[in-house]
Amino acid sequence: MQFDKDKKILFSAAQPSGIPTIGNYLGAIKNWVDLQDEYNCIYSIADLHCLTVKREPKDLRRQSLDLLALYIACGVNPEKCVLFMQSHVPAHAELTWVLNTITYPGEMTRMTQFKDKSLRHADNVNMGLMDYPVLMAADILLYQTDIVPIGSDQKQHLEIARDIANRFNNRYSPTFVVPDGYIPKVGARIMSLQDPLHKMSKSDDNENAFISLEDDRDTIIRKFKRAVTDSDNTVAVGEDKPGITNLINIYSIFANKTIEETQREFDGKGYGEFKVAVGEVVADKIVPIKEEKERILKDKAYLDDIMIKGAETANYLANKTIAKVYRKVGLYTPDKK
Ligand code: TYM
């Protein structure tokens, strides 16, 4: 694949850890699709990151392929974007090692996600869990990335990637582009439908708390009908109305409307009617994605081909950076004959 020299580089990734939710879609994947013409885009499946939490190897394998099919079903175009598995590009692990030598344990243990996951997986607080943000920094910095579209829960990890890039550049001379985040104004933090003070998460024990990208129409509408809201019954955003604010955000993005337009549309109508409308607009978008993903998944050869080609390009780009890094830190390289 040829990159357009006039376009900036965009990198992002998601973990193949369970079925993505509309949070992953609105916070990240939808924006990946919207930005794919404007940037040279590289999208990875962060399978190495997944090893930080115990899971069945066969599930990880299946979910990795599944996520690639999902990216494409959501509209990521494999002709325009580089799509690859993180583990198919050894430079991610190699750069992580070098970056580890300029990162400090205290920086890692103060990360919100590390603290949350340490509590949730108290029997498995492994080195990988702590090192997770350094691997993420390596993902980004290897491609001389200009912009990283993410949801707001990943903002802290992006900040540390920027710190690490600056630190390396200062210590060894300019080597990495220092990336900016792209965090959407609406949709960067989709909240749980059952506890709107917490973010929607695919690992939530309560299935009614999230809409997965595999839910069928009836399930989607049922979950929205059960969504926790206040008793005010006025469809309007407000700090004291986190549940309805979340639903208004979701509706507005899926219906392609501003928050004001949505509020006007449902002026004088109650929560019951609004919740059904949210369910319908979400189902109209999500159900075809699920069907398309299932169709794509049947063609394993097609998916394998995309990831092999993607890894070729990614390896080419990543190896250029890693060679530079090894040289700068003083690792000896023999002259080529
Ligand atoms: P992951 O797999 O948890 O999530 C993928 C993307 O979805 C966003 N997201 C959300 N956005 C809005 N509302 C929510 N409730 C919500 N939940 C998740 C996340 O912010 C993310 O953008 N560490 C990353 C994957 C990763 C990565 C990278 C991302 C690995 N290397 C390099 C960017 C650049 C993660 O676990 O995302």
PDB file of N, CA, C and O in Angstrom, residues 241-275:
ATOM      1  N   LYS A 241     -28.753  14.931  35.158  1.00  0.00           N
ATOM      2  CA  LYS A 241     -29.530  13.946  34.403  1.00  0.00           C
ATOM      3  C   LYS A 241     -28.597  13.082  33.549  1.00  0.00           C
ATOM      4  O   LYS A 241     -28.679  13.075  32.311  1.00  0.00           O
ATOM      5  N   PRO A 242     -27.655  12.352  34.176  1.00  0.00           N
ATOM      6  CA  PRO A 242     -26.648  11.630  33.394  1.00  0.00           C
ATOM      7  C   PRO A 242     -27.226  10.546  32.490  1.00  0.00           C
ATOM      8  O   PRO A 242     -26.737  10.324  31.379  1.00  0.00           O
ATOM      9  N   GLY A 243     -28.300   9.892  32.949  1.00  0.00           N
ATOM     10  CA  GLY A 243     -28.889   8.805  32.160  1.00  0.00           C
ATOM     11  C   GLY A 243     -29.481   9.326  30.862  1.00  0.00           C
ATOM     12  O   GLY A 243     -29.163   8.851  29.768  1.00  0.00           O
ATOM     13  N   ILE A 244     -30.327  10.342  30.956  1.00  0.00           N
ATOM     14  CA  ILE A 244     -30.996  10.862  29.758  1.00  0.00           C
ATOM     15  C   ILE A 244     -29.980  11.603  28.870  1.00  0.00           C
ATOM     16  O   ILE A 244     -30.061  11.554  27.636  1.00  0.00           O
ATOM     17  N   THR A 245     -28.996  12.235  29.496  1.00  0.00           N
ATOM     18  CA  THR A 245     -27.948  12.913  28.716  1.00  0.00           C
ATOM     19  C   THR A 245     -27.212  11.892  27.854  1.00  0.00           C
ATOM     20  O   THR A 245     -26.959  12.123  26.657  1.00  0.00           O
ATOM     21  N   ASN A 246     -26.916  10.755  28.451  1.00  0.00           N
ATOM     22  CA  ASN A 246     -26.238   9.688  27.701  1.00  0.00           C
ATOM     23  C   ASN A 246     -27.095   9.229  26.517  1.00  0.00           C
ATOM     24  O   ASN A 246     -26.605   9.100  25.392  1.00  0.00           O
ATOM     25  N   LEU A 247     -28.382   9.043  26.754  1.00  0.00           N
ATOM     26  CA  LEU A 247     -29.274   8.591  25.670  1.00  0.00           C
ATOM     27  C   LEU A 247     -29.388   9.653  24.578  1.00  0.00           C
ATOM     28  O   LEU A 247     -29.451   9.341  23.388  1.00  0.00           O
ATOM     29  N   ILE A 248     -29.403  10.916  24.983  1.00  0.00           N
ATOM     30  CA  ILE A 248     -29.484  12.005  23.989  1.00  0.00           C
ATOM     31  C   ILE A 248     -28.203  12.015  23.138  1.00  0.00           C
ATOM     32  O   ILE A 248     -28.253  12.167  21.911  1.00  0.00           O
ATOM     33  N   ASN A 249     -27.080  11.818  23.789  1.00  0.00           N
ATOM     34  CA  ASN A 249     -25.812  11.755  23.033  1.00  0.00           C
ATOM     35  C   ASN A 249     -25.854  10.609  22.017  1.00  0.00           C
ATOM     36  O   ASN A 249     -25.508  10.778  20.848  1.00  0.00           O
ATOM     37  N   ILE A 250     -26.278   9.453  22.497  1.00  0.00           N
ATOM     38  CA  ILE A 250     -26.306   8.266  21.619  1.00  0.00           C
ATOM     39  C   ILE A 250     -27.254   8.514  20.444  1.00  0.00           C
ATOM     40  O   ILE A 250     -26.905   8.295  19.280  1.00  0.00           O
ATOM     41  N   TYR A 251     -28.449   8.997  20.755  1.00  0.00           N
ATOM     42  CA  TYR A 251     -29.440   9.240  19.699  1.00  0.00           C
ATOM     43  C   TYR A 251     -28.887  10.242  18.679  1.00  0.00           C
ATOM     44  O   TYR A 251     -28.981  10.031  17.470  1.00  0.00           O
ATOM     45  N   SER A 252     -28.309  11.330  19.195  1.00  0.00           N
ATOM     46  CA  SER A 252     -27.870  12.406  18.294  1.00  0.00           C
ATOM     47  C   SER A 252     -26.824  11.904  17.303  1.00  0.00           C
ATOM     48  O   SER A 252     -26.881  12.234  16.113  1.00  0.00           O
ATOM     49  N   ILE A 253     -25.895  11.087  17.773  1.00  0.00           N
ATOM     50  CA  ILE A 253     -24.860  10.623  16.832  1.00  0.00           C
ATOM     51  C   ILE A 253     -25.459   9.657  15.819  1.00  0.00           C
ATOM     52  O   ILE A 253     -25.229   9.785  14.620  1.00  0.00           O
ATOM     53  N   PHE A 254     -26.248   8.711  16.324  1.00  0.00           N
ATOM     54  CA  PHE A 254     -26.795   7.726  15.378  1.00  0.00           C
ATOM     55  C   PHE A 254     -27.776   8.372  14.403  1.00  0.00           C
ATOM     56  O   PHE A 254     -27.875   7.957  13.255  1.00  0.00           O
ATOM     57  N   ALA A 255     -28.520   9.385  14.864  1.00  0.00           N
ATOM     58  CA  ALA A 255     -29.499  10.028  13.975  1.00  0.00           C
ATOM     59  C   ALA A 255     -28.869  11.168  13.183  1.00  0.00           C
ATOM     60  O   ALA A 255     -29.550  11.840  12.407  1.00  0.00           O
ATOM     61  N   ASN A 256     -27.573  11.406  13.434  1.00  0.00           N
ATOM     62  CA  ASN A 256     -26.861  12.482  12.752  1.00  0.00           C
ATOM     63  C   ASN A 256     -27.505  13.845  13.007  1.00  0.00           C
ATOM     64  O   ASN A 256     -27.741  14.623  12.082  1.00  0.00           O
ATOM     65  N   LYS A 257     -27.789  14.100  14.268  1.00  0.00           N
ATOM     66  CA  LYS A 257     -28.416  15.374  14.645  1.00  0.00           C
ATOM     67  C   LYS A 257     -27.583  16.030  15.729  1.00  0.00           C
ATOM     68  O   LYS A 257     -26.814  15.362  16.417  1.00  0.00           O
ATOM     69  N   THR A 258     -27.774  17.325  15.903  1.00  0.00           N
ATOM     70  CA  THR A 258     -27.108  17.985  17.033  1.00  0.00           C
ATOM     71  C   THR A 258     -27.933  17.691  18.285  1.00  0.00           C
ATOM     72  O   THR A 258     -29.110  17.295  18.194  1.00  0.00           O
ATOM     73  N   ILE A 259     -27.327  17.961  19.437  1.00  0.00           N
ATOM     74  CA  ILE A 259     -28.039  17.760  20.711  1.00  0.00           C
ATOM     75  C   ILE A 259     -29.303  18.636  20.723  1.00  0.00           C
ATOM     76  O   ILE A 259     -30.384  18.195  21.111  1.00  0.00           O
ATOM     77  N   GLU A 260     -29.154  19.874  20.237  1.00  0.00           N
ATOM     78  CA  GLU A 260     -30.299  20.806  20.240  1.00  0.00           C
ATOM     79  C   GLU A 260     -31.433  20.264  19.357  1.00  0.00           C
ATOM     80  O   GLU A 260     -32.602  20.314  19.729  1.00  0.00           O
ATOM     81  N   GLU A 261     -31.062  19.750  18.189  1.00  0.00           N
ATOM     82  CA  GLU A 261     -32.097  19.196  17.287  1.00  0.00           C
ATOM     83  C   GLU A 261     -32.835  18.040  17.957  1.00  0.00           C
ATOM     84  O   GLU A 261     -34.060  17.915  17.846  1.00  0.00           O
ATOM     85  N   THR A 262     -32.073  17.198  18.653  1.00  0.00           N
ATOM     86  CA  THR A 262     -32.701  16.058  19.330  1.00  0.00           C
ATOM     87  C   THR A 262     -33.653  16.545  20.423  1.00  0.00           C
ATOM     88  O   THR A 262     -34.792  16.075  20.525  1.00  0.00           O
ATOM     89  N   GLN A 263     -33.193  17.520  21.197  1.00  0.00           N
ATOM     90  CA  GLN A 263     -34.049  18.029  22.278  1.00  0.00           C
ATOM     91  C   GLN A 263     -35.334  18.625  21.702  1.00  0.00           C
ATOM     92  O   GLN A 263     -36.414  18.412  22.234  1.00  0.00           O
ATOM     93  N   ARG A 264     -35.186  19.332  20.578  1.00  0.00           N
ATOM     94  CA  ARG A 264     -36.366  19.948  19.956  1.00  0.00           C
ATOM     95  C   ARG A 264     -37.323  18.866  19.441  1.00  0.00           C
ATOM     96  O   ARG A 264     -38.528  18.939  19.632  1.00  0.00           O
ATOM     97  N   GLU A 265     -36.729  17.830  18.815  1.00  0.00           N
ATOM     98  CA  GLU A 265     -37.552  16.754  18.247  1.00  0.00           C
ATOM     99  C   GLU A 265     -38.419  16.082  19.330  1.00  0.00           C
ATOM    100  O   GLU A 265     -39.547  15.677  19.074  1.00  0.00           O
ATOM    101  N   PHE A 266     -37.871  15.959  20.536  1.00  0.00           N
ATOM    102  CA  PHE A 266     -38.589  15.233  21.592  1.00  0.00           C
ATOM    103  C   PHE A 266     -39.191  16.167  22.649  1.00  0.00           C
ATOM    104  O   PHE A 266     -39.572  15.724  23.719  1.00  0.00           O
ATOM    105  N   ASP A 267     -39.281  17.436  22.276  1.00  0.00           N
ATOM    106  CA  ASP A 267     -39.874  18.412  23.185  1.00  0.00           C
ATOM    107  C   ASP A 267     -41.329  18.005  23.467  1.00  0.00           C
ATOM    108  O   ASP A 267     -42.090  17.748  22.536  1.00  0.00           O
ATOM    109  N   GLY A 268     -41.684  17.902  24.735  1.00  0.00           N
ATOM    110  CA  GLY A 268     -43.064  17.556  25.077  1.00  0.00           C
ATOM    111  C   GLY A 268     -43.369  16.070  25.032  1.00  0.00           C
ATOM    112  O   GLY A 268     -44.473  15.636  25.352  1.00  0.00           O
ATOM    113  N   LYS A 269     -42.384  15.273  24.593  1.00  0.00           N
ATOM    114  CA  LYS A 269     -42.606  13.812  24.564  1.00  0.00           C
ATOM    115  C   LYS A 269     -41.905  13.203  25.772  1.00  0.00           C
ATOM    116  O   LYS A 269     -40.895  13.724  26.246  1.00  0.00           O
ATOM    117  N   GLY A 270     -42.400  12.103  26.257  1.00  0.00           N
ATOM    118  CA  GLY A 270     -41.841  11.519  27.489  1.00  0.00           C
ATOM    119  C   GLY A 270     -40.657  10.603  27.234  1.00  0.00           C
ATOM    120  O   GLY A 270     -40.284  10.328  26.090  1.00  0.00           O
ATOM    121  N   TYR A 271     -40.062  10.118  28.324  1.00  0.00           N
ATOM    122  CA  TYR A 271     -38.898   9.225  28.223  1.00  0.00           C
ATOM    123  C   TYR A 271     -39.237   7.910  27.500  1.00  0.00           C
ATOM    124  O   TYR A 271     -38.424   7.372  26.766  1.00  0.00           O
ATOM    125  N   GLY A 272     -40.481   7.409  27.771  1.00  0.00           N
ATOM    126  CA  GLY A 272     -40.864   6.120  27.176  1.00  0.00           C
ATOM    127  C   GLY A 272     -40.724   6.158  25.654  1.00  0.00           C
ATOM    128  O   GLY A 272     -40.052   5.325  25.054  1.00  0.00           O
ATOM    129  N   GLU A 273     -41.326   7.173  25.063  1.00  0.00           N
ATOM    130  CA  GLU A 273     -41.295   7.314  23.597  1.00  0.00           C
ATOM    131  C   GLU A 273     -39.853   7.534  23.104  1.00  0.00           C
ATOM    132  O   GLU A 273     -39.428   6.961  22.099  1.00  0.00           O
ATOM    133  N   PHE A 274     -39.122   8.360  23.852  1.00  0.00           N
ATOM    134  CA  PHE A 274     -37.739   8.659  23.447  1.00  0.00           C
ATOM    135  C   PHE A 274     -36.866   7.399  23.485  1.00  0.00           C
ATOM    136  O   PHE A 274     -36.105   7.130  22.550  1.00  0.00           O
ATOM    137  N   LYS A 275     -37.018   6.601  24.529  1.00  0.00           N
ATOM    138  CA  LYS A 275     -36.181   5.404  24.661  1.00  0.00           C
ATOM    139  C   LYS A 275     -36.399   4.429  23.490  1.00  0.00           C
ATOM    140  O   LYS A 275     -35.445   3.839  22.982  1.00  0.00           O
TER     141      LYS A 275
END
